Amino acid sequence: MLNKPAKKSIKPAIWLATGAILGLLLAAWFLPGGLELHITPLTKGGPLLVLPLNPGERFTVHYYHSVENAPVWEEHSLDEKGRIYIEEERYLKFGAGMGRMPGVGRMVRREPYEVIEEMHMPTGDFIMRIGSPGVDHTIIWRGTKTNLSAVAPHKAVRFSARPVSLLYKMYRSLFPHSATPAQGIRDL
């Protein structure tokens, strides 16, 4: 009598692989993956910008002061919980509403600019009214520039951030949000 070769069951291997994949996905769902900053009009519609950021990474709001017509740069960062901080202000000269706040940061000169550095002052979510073209409220992030004054002049927008999971970060690295600037210059 011929012996039939024993059939090896592949079911345990499939269950093991499925369990491992589900375990990895579950872990990625709960592991921190960074942050996402949303710049969204108060009135209606989706975000104008969605910026993935790491804790401590900076983004800049650049504009021309409406009274002095002088350039201003405000550098901001996020902490691991998504709280927004202003880190530095840089400008050519003091204008209306500009200048040092006692107890906040350190005033230095980086020719030709006046700089308040080491501010690390919490702003939390904040609302900014975008200026006209010419004021050119521009967001600078990872080598991209997005001129909000060109797309939403005179609109009030909310800057808000939130932590995201590692799984969400991986998803967005494959499928970026439509409001996330691509590499290079995005001058809307």
mmCIF file of C-alpha atoms in Angstrom, residues 34-118:
data_model
loop_
_atom_site.group_PDB
_atom_site.id
_atom_site.type_symbol
_atom_site.label_atom_id
_atom_site.label_comp_id
_atom_site.label_asym_id
_atom_site.label_seq_id
_atom_site.Cartn_x
_atom_site.Cartn_y
_atom_site.Cartn_z
ATOM 1 C CA GLY A 34 3.862 63.618 14.739
ATOM 2 C CA LEU A 35 1.485 66.523 14.304
ATOM 3 C CA GLU A 36 -0.705 68.172 11.722
ATOM 4 C CA LEU A 37 -1.265 71.936 11.537
ATOM 5 C CA HIS A 38 -4.503 73.095 9.897
ATOM 6 C CA ILE A 39 -5.037 76.644 8.639
ATOM 7 C CA THR A 40 -8.787 76.862 8.105
ATOM 8 C CA PRO A 41 -11.179 79.740 7.276
ATOM 9 C CA LEU A 42 -13.573 80.524 10.125
ATOM 10 C CA THR A 43 -16.550 80.968 7.844
ATOM 11 C CA LYS A 44 -16.730 77.803 5.727
ATOM 12 C CA GLY A 45 -14.849 75.323 3.648
ATOM 13 C CA GLY A 46 -11.931 73.017 4.179
ATOM 14 C CA PRO A 47 -8.419 73.931 5.217
ATOM 15 C CA LEU A 48 -6.288 76.250 3.089
ATOM 16 C CA LEU A 49 -3.182 74.438 4.322
ATOM 17 C CA VAL A 50 -2.449 71.192 6.142
ATOM 18 C CA LEU A 51 1.159 70.878 7.289
ATOM 19 C CA PRO A 52 2.613 67.701 8.779
ATOM 20 C CA LEU A 53 5.127 68.676 11.461
ATOM 21 C CA ASN A 54 7.341 67.042 14.043
ATOM 22 C CA PRO A 55 7.373 68.331 17.627
ATOM 23 C CA GLY A 56 9.680 71.365 17.768
ATOM 24 C CA GLU A 57 9.765 71.789 13.975
ATOM 25 C CA ARG A 58 9.171 75.367 12.883
ATOM 26 C CA PHE A 59 6.972 77.052 10.329
ATOM 27 C CA THR A 60 7.063 80.764 9.523
ATOM 28 C CA VAL A 61 4.394 83.393 8.950
ATOM 29 C CA HIS A 62 5.941 86.086 6.720
ATOM 30 C CA TYR A 63 4.213 89.332 5.765
ATOM 31 C CA TYR A 64 4.749 93.031 5.094
ATOM 32 C CA HIS A 65 3.679 95.303 7.935
ATOM 33 C CA SER A 66 0.632 97.286 6.821
ATOM 34 C CA VAL A 67 1.867 100.602 8.282
ATOM 35 C CA GLU A 68 5.613 100.418 7.655
ATOM 36 C CA ASN A 69 5.515 98.127 4.588
ATOM 37 C CA ALA A 70 8.535 96.382 6.144
ATOM 38 C CA PRO A 71 9.010 92.584 6.111
ATOM 39 C CA VAL A 72 8.207 90.609 9.264
ATOM 40 C CA TRP A 73 8.890 86.939 10.006
ATOM 41 C CA GLU A 74 7.226 85.090 12.883
ATOM 42 C CA GLU A 75 8.571 81.604 13.573
ATOM 43 C CA HIS A 76 6.257 79.168 15.332
ATOM 44 C CA SER A 77 6.576 75.604 16.587
ATOM 45 C CA LEU A 78 4.348 72.886 18.009
ATOM 46 C CA ASP A 79 4.918 70.734 21.058
ATOM 47 C CA GLU A 80 4.100 67.007 21.161
ATOM 48 C CA LYS A 81 0.488 67.730 22.166
ATOM 49 C CA GLY A 82 -0.097 70.152 19.273
ATOM 50 C CA ARG A 83 0.138 73.380 21.269
ATOM 51 C CA ILE A 84 1.416 76.300 19.185
ATOM 52 C CA TYR A 85 4.276 78.530 20.376
ATOM 53 C CA ILE A 86 5.837 81.641 18.909
ATOM 54 C CA GLU A 87 9.610 81.172 18.967
ATOM 55 C CA GLU A 88 11.049 84.197 17.181
ATOM 56 C CA GLU A 89 10.099 87.497 15.527
ATOM 57 C CA ARG A 90 12.344 89.212 12.994
ATOM 58 C CA TYR A 91 11.834 92.613 11.372
ATOM 59 C CA LEU A 92 13.728 95.564 9.918
ATOM 60 C CA LYS A 93 12.411 98.114 12.389
ATOM 61 C CA PHE A 94 9.805 98.531 15.063
ATOM 62 C CA GLY A 95 6.389 99.285 13.652
ATOM 63 C CA ALA A 96 2.946 99.610 15.119
ATOM 64 C CA GLY A 97 2.337 96.595 17.322
ATOM 65 C CA MET A 98 5.904 95.334 16.980
ATOM 66 C CA GLY A 99 8.610 95.209 19.580
ATOM 67 C CA ARG A 100 9.830 93.541 22.689
ATOM 68 C CA MET A 101 7.498 92.300 25.408
ATOM 69 C CA PRO A 102 9.065 92.447 28.883
ATOM 70 C CA GLY A 103 10.012 88.972 30.108
ATOM 71 C CA VAL A 104 9.572 87.304 26.715
ATOM 72 C CA GLY A 105 12.623 86.281 24.711
ATOM 73 C CA ARG A 106 15.862 88.061 24.121
ATOM 74 C CA MET A 107 16.382 91.023 21.792
ATOM 75 C CA VAL A 108 19.380 90.719 19.432
ATOM 76 C CA ARG A 109 20.503 92.311 16.198
ATOM 77 C CA ARG A 110 21.144 90.154 13.129
ATOM 78 C CA GLU A 111 21.990 92.761 10.542
ATOM 79 C CA PRO A 112 19.922 94.290 9.177
ATOM 80 C CA TYR A 113 17.156 92.830 11.367
ATOM 81 C CA GLU A 114 15.940 93.260 14.920
ATOM 82 C CA VAL A 115 15.200 89.822 16.349
ATOM 83 C CA ILE A 116 13.385 88.628 19.429
ATOM 84 C CA GLU A 117 14.668 85.087 19.873
ATOM 85 C CA GLU A 118 14.134 82.355 22.467
#
